[in-house]
PDB file of C-alpha atoms in Angstrom:
ATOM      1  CA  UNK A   1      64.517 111.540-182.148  1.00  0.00           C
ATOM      2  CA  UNK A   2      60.953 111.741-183.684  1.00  0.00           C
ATOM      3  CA  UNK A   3      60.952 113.377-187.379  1.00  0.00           C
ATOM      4  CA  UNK A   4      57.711 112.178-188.731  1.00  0.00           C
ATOM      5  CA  UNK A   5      54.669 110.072-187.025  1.00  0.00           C
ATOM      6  CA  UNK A   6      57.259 106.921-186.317  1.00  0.00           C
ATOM      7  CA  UNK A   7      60.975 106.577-186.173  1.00  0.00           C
ATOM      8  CA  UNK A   8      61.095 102.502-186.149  1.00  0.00           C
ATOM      9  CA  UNK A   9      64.150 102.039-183.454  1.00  0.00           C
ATOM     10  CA  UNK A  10      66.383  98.889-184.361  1.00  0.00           C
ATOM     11  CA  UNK A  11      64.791  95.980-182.557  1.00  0.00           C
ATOM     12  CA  UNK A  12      61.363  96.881-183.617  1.00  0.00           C
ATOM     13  CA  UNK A  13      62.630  97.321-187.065  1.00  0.00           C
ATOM     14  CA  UNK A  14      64.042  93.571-187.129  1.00  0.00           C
ATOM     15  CA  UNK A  15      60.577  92.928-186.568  1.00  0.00           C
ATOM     16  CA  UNK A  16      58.351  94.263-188.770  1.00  0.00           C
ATOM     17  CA  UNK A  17      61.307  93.895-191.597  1.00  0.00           C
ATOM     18  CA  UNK A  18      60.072  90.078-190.764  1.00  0.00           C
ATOM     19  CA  UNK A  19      56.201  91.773-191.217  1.00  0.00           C
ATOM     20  CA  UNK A  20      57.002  93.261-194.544  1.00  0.00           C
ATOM     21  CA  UNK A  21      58.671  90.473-195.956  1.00  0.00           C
ATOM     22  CA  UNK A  22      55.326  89.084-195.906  1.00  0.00           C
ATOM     23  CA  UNK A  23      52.606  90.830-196.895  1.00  0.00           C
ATOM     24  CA  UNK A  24      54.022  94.400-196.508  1.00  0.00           C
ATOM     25  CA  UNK A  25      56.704  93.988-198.021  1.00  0.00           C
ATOM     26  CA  UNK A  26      57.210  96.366-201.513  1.00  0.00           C
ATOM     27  CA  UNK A  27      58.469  95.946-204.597  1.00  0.00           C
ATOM     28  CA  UNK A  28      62.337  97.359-204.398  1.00  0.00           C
ATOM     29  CA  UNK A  29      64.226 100.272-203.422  1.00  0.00           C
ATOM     30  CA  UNK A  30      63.854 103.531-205.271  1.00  0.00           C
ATOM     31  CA  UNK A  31      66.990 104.226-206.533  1.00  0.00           C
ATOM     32  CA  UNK A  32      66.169 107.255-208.541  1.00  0.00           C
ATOM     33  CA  UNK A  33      66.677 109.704-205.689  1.00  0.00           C
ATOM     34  CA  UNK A  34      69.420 111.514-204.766  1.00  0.00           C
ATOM     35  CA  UNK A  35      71.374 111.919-202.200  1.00  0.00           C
ATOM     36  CA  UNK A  36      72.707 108.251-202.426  1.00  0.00           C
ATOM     37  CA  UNK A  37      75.045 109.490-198.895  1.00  0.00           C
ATOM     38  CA  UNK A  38      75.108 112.463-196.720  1.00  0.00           C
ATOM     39  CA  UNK A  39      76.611 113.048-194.062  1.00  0.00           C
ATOM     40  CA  UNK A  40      75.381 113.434-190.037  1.00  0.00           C
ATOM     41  CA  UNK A  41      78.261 115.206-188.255  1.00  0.00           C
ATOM     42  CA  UNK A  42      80.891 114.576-190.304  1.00  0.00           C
ATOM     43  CA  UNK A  43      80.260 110.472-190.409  1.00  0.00           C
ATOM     44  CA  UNK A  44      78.710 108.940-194.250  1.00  0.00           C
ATOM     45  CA  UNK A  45      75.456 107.464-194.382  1.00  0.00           C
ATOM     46  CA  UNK A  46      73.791 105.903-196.720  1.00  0.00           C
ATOM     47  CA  UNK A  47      70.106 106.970-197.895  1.00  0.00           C
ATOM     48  CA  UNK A  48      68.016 104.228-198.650  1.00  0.00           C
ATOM     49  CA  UNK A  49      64.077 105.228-199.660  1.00  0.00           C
ATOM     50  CA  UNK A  50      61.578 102.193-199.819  1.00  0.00           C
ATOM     51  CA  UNK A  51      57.910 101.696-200.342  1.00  0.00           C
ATOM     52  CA  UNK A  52      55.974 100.066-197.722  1.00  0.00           C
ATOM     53  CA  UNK A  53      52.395  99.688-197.045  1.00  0.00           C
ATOM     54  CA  UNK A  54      51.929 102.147-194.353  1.00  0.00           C
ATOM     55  CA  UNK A  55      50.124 105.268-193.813  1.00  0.00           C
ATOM     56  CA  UNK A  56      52.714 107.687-193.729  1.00  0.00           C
ATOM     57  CA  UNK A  57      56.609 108.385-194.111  1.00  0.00           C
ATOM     58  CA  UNK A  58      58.785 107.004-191.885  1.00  0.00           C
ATOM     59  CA  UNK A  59      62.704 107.800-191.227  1.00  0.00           C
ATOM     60  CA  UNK A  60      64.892 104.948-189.338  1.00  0.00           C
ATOM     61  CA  UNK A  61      68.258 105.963-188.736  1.00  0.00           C
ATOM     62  CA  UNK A  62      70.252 102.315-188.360  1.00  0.00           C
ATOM     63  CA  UNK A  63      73.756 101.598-188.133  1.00  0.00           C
ATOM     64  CA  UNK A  64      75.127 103.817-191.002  1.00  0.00           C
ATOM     65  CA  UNK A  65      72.033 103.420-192.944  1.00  0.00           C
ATOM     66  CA  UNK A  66      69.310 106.741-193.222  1.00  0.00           C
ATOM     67  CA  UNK A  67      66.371 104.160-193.851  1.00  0.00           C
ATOM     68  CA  UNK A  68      63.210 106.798-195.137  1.00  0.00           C
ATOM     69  CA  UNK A  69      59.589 104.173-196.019  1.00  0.00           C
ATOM     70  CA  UNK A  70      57.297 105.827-197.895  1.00  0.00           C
ATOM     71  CA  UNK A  71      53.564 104.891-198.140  1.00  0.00           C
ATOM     72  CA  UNK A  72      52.765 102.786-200.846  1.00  0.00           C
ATOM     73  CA  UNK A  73      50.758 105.259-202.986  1.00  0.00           C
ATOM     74  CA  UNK A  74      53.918 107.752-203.363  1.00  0.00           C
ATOM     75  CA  UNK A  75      55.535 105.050-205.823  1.00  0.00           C
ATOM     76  CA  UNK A  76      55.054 106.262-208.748  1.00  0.00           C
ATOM     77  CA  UNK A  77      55.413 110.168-207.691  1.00  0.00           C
ATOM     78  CA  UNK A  78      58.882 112.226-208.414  1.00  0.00           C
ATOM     79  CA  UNK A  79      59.385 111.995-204.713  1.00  0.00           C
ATOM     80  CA  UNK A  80      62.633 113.966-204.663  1.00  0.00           C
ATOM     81  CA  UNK A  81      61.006 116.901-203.383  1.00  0.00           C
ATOM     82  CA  UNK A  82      59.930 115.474-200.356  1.00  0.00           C
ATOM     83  CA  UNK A  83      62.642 113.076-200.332  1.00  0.00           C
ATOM     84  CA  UNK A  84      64.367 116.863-199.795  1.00  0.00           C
ATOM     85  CA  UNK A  85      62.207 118.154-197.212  1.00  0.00           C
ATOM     86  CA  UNK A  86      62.591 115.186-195.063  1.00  0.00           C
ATOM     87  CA  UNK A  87      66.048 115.382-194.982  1.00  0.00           C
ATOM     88  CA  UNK A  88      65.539 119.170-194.070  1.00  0.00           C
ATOM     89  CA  UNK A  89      63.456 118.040-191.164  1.00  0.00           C
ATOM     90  CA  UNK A  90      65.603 115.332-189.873  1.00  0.00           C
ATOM     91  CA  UNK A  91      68.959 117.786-190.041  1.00  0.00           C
ATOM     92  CA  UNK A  92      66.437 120.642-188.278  1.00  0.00           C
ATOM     93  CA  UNK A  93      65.855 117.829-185.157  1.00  0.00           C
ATOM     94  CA  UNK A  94      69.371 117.441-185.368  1.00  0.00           C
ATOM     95  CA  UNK A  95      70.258 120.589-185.275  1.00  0.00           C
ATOM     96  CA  UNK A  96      67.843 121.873-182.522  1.00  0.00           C
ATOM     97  CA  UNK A  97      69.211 119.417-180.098  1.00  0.00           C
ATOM     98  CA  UNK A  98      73.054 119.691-181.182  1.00  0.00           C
ATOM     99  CA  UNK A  99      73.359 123.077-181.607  1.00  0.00           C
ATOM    100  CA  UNK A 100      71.503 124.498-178.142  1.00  0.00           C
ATOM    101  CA  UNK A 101      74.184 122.536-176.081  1.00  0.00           C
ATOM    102  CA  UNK A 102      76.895 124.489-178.350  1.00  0.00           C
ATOM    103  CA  UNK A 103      74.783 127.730-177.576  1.00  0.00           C
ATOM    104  CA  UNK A 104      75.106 127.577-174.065  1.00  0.00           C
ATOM    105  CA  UNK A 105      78.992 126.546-174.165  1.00  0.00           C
ATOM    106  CA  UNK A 106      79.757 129.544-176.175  1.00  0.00           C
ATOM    107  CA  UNK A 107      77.494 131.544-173.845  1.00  0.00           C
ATOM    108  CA  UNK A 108      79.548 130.150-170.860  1.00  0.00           C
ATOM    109  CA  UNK A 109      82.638 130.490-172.864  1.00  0.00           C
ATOM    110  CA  UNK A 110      82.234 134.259-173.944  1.00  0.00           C
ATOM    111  CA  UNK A 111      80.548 135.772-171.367  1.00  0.00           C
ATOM    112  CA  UNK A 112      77.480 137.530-173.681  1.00  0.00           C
ATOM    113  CA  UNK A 113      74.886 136.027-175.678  1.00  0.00           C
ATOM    114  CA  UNK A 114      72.785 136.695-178.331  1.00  0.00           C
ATOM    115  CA  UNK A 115      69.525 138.254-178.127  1.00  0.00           C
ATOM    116  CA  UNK A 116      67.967 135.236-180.247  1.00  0.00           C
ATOM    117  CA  UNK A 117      69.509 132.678-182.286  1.00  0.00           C
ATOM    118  CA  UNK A 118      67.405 130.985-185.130  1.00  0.00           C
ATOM    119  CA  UNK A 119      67.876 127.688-187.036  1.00  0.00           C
ATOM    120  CA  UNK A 120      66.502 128.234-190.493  1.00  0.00           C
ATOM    121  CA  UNK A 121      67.008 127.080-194.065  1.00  0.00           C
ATOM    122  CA  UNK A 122      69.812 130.064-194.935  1.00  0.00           C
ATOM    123  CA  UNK A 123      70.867 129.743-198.336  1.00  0.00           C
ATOM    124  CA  UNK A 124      74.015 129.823-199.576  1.00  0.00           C
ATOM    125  CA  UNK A 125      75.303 130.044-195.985  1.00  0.00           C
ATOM    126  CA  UNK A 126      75.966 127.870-192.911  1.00  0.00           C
ATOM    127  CA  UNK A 127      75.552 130.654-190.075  1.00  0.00           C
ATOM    128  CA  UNK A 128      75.120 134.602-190.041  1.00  0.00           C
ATOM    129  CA  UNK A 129      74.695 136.762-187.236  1.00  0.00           C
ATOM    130  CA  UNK A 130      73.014 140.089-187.466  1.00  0.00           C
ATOM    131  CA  UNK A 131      74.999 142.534-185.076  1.00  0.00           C
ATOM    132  CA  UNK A 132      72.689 145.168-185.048  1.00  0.00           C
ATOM    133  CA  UNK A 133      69.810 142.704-183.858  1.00  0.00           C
ATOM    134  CA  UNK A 134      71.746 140.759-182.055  1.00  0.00           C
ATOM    135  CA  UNK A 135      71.121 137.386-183.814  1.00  0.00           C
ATOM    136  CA  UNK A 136      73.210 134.070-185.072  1.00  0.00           C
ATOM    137  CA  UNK A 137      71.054 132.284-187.991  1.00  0.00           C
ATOM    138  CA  UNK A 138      71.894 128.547-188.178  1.00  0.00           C
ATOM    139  CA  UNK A 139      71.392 126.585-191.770  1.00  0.00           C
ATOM    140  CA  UNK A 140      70.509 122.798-190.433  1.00  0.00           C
ATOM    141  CA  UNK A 141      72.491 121.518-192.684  1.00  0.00           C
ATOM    142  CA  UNK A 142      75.546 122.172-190.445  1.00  0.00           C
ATOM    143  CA  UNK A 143      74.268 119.138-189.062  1.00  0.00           C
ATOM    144  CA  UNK A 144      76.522 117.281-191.317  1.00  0.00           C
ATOM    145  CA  UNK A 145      79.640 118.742-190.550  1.00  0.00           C
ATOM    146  CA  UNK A 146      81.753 117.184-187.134  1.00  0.00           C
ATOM    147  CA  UNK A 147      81.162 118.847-184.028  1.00  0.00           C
ATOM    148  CA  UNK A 148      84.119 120.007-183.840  1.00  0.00           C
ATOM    149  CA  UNK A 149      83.497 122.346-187.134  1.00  0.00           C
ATOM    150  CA  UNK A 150      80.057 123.060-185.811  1.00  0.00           C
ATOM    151  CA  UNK A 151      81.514 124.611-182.560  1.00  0.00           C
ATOM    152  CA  UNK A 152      83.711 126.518-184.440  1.00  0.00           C
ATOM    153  CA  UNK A 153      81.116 128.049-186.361  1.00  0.00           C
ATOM    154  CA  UNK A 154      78.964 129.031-183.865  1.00  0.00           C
ATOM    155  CA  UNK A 155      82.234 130.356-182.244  1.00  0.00           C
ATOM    156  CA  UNK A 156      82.939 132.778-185.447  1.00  0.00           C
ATOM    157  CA  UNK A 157      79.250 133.945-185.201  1.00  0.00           C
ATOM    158  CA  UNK A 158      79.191 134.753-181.516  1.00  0.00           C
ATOM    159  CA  UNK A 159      82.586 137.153-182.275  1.00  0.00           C
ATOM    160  CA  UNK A 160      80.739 138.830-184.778  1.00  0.00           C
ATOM    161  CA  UNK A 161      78.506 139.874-182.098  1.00  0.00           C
ATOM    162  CA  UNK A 162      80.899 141.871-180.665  1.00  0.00           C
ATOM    163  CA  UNK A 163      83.117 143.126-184.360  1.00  0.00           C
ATOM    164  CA  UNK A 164      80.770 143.077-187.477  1.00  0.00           C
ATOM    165  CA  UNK A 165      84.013 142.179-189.978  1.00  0.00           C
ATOM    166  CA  UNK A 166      86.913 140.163-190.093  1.00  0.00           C
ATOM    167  CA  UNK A 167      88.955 142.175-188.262  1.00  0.00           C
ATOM    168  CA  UNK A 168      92.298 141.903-186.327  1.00  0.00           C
ATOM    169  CA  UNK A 169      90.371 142.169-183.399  1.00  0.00           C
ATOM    170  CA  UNK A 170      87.774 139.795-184.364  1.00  0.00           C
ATOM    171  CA  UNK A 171      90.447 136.972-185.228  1.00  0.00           C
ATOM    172  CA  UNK A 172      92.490 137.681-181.780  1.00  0.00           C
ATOM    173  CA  UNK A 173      89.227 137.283-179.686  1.00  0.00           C
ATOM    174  CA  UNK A 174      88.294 133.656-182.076  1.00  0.00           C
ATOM    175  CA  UNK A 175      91.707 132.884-181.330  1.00  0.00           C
ATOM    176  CA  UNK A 176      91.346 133.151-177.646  1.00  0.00           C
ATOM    177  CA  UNK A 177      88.882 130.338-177.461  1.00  0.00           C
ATOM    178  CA  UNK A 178      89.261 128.634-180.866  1.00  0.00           C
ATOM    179  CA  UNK A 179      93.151 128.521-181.167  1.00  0.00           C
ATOM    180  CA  UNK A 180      93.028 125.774-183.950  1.00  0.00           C
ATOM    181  CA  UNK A 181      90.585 127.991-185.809  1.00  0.00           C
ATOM    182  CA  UNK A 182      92.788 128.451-188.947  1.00  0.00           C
ATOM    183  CA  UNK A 183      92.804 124.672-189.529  1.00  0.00           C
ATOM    184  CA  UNK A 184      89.206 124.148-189.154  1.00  0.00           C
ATOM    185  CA  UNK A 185      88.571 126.963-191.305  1.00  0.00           C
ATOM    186  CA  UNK A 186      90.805 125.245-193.891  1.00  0.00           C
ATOM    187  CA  UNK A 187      88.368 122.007-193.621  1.00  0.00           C
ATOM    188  CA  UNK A 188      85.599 124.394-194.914  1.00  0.00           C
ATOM    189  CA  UNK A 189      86.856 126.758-197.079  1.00  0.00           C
ATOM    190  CA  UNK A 190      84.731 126.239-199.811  1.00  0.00           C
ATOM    191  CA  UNK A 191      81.343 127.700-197.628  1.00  0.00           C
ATOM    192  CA  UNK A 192      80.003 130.571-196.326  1.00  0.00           C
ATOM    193  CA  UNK A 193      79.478 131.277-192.840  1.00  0.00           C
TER     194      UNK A 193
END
């Protein structure tokens, strides 16, 4: 998956770790960031931001480890900012390739479609769908949340397609292909989709 200009895959990591030990090597981890963890569907990983003499940022996703090395010359910058937006971008790739495999189940599954569906930065909100335009907005951050809850999202949005509110109606046709959909919305209760 390629977020920024290099994603540093585990065995070439091993080796320039060796490199930058040496002369590349910087002086720590930054551990005035935050998040510490987040999640990638549904499993904890730690986020670990170092500062390495290279020319520009860097995310290496490694065992349960979110590895993100930034260029020397951002060391003594309040890098939370961009520590934010490239977390936004890796949970967009995520989400791009995740959630078009879900799209074309549901599509499958329900018979219709949406005119358009859009991954965006919603706030407040996981999904939305626009009946009237015929369109399911998708927050990348659902990225962090199991696949299982991310199919059932997209699930509630697609039956809004066809009934705008919660309706009986709307529950009986989420119930037809989500029939454990009152447990998984018990997992997320707490957010808005």
């Amino acid at each position: 998956m390629k977020i920024f200009s290099r994603i540093i895959d585990k065995s070439t990591y091993t080796q320039k770790k060796n490199l930058y030990e040496n002369e590349n090597f910087i002086l720590g981890k930054d551990e005035t960031l935050h998040p510490k963890f987040t999640k990638i569907f549904g499993i904890n990983y730690s986020v670990n931001i170092y500062y390495l003499k290279i020319k520009s940022p860097e995310l290496n996703l490694n065992g349960n480890n979110i590895n993100i090395h930034l260029p020397m010359q951002y060391r003594n910058n309040n890098n939370q900012n961009l520590l934010n937006v490239i977390l936004l971008k890796m949970y967009t790739k995520i989400a791009e390739q995740e959630i078009e495999f879900i799209m074309e189940k549901s599509r499958h599954t329900f018979g219709f479609a949406p005119e358009e569906y859009e991954i965006r930065n919603v706030s407040n909100t996981l999904a939305s769908c626009d009946k009237d335009l015929q369109t399911i907005y998708i927050n990348p951050y659902i990225a962090m949340y199991s696949k299982e809850i991310i199919e059932y999202i997209i699930f509630h949005e697609f039956c809004h397609l066809k009934y705008k509110t919660h309706s009986k109606k709307f529950y009986e046709l989420l119930k037809k292909y989500k029939s454990n959909y009152e447990a998984l919305s018990k997992q997320i209760s707490n957010l808005k989709y």
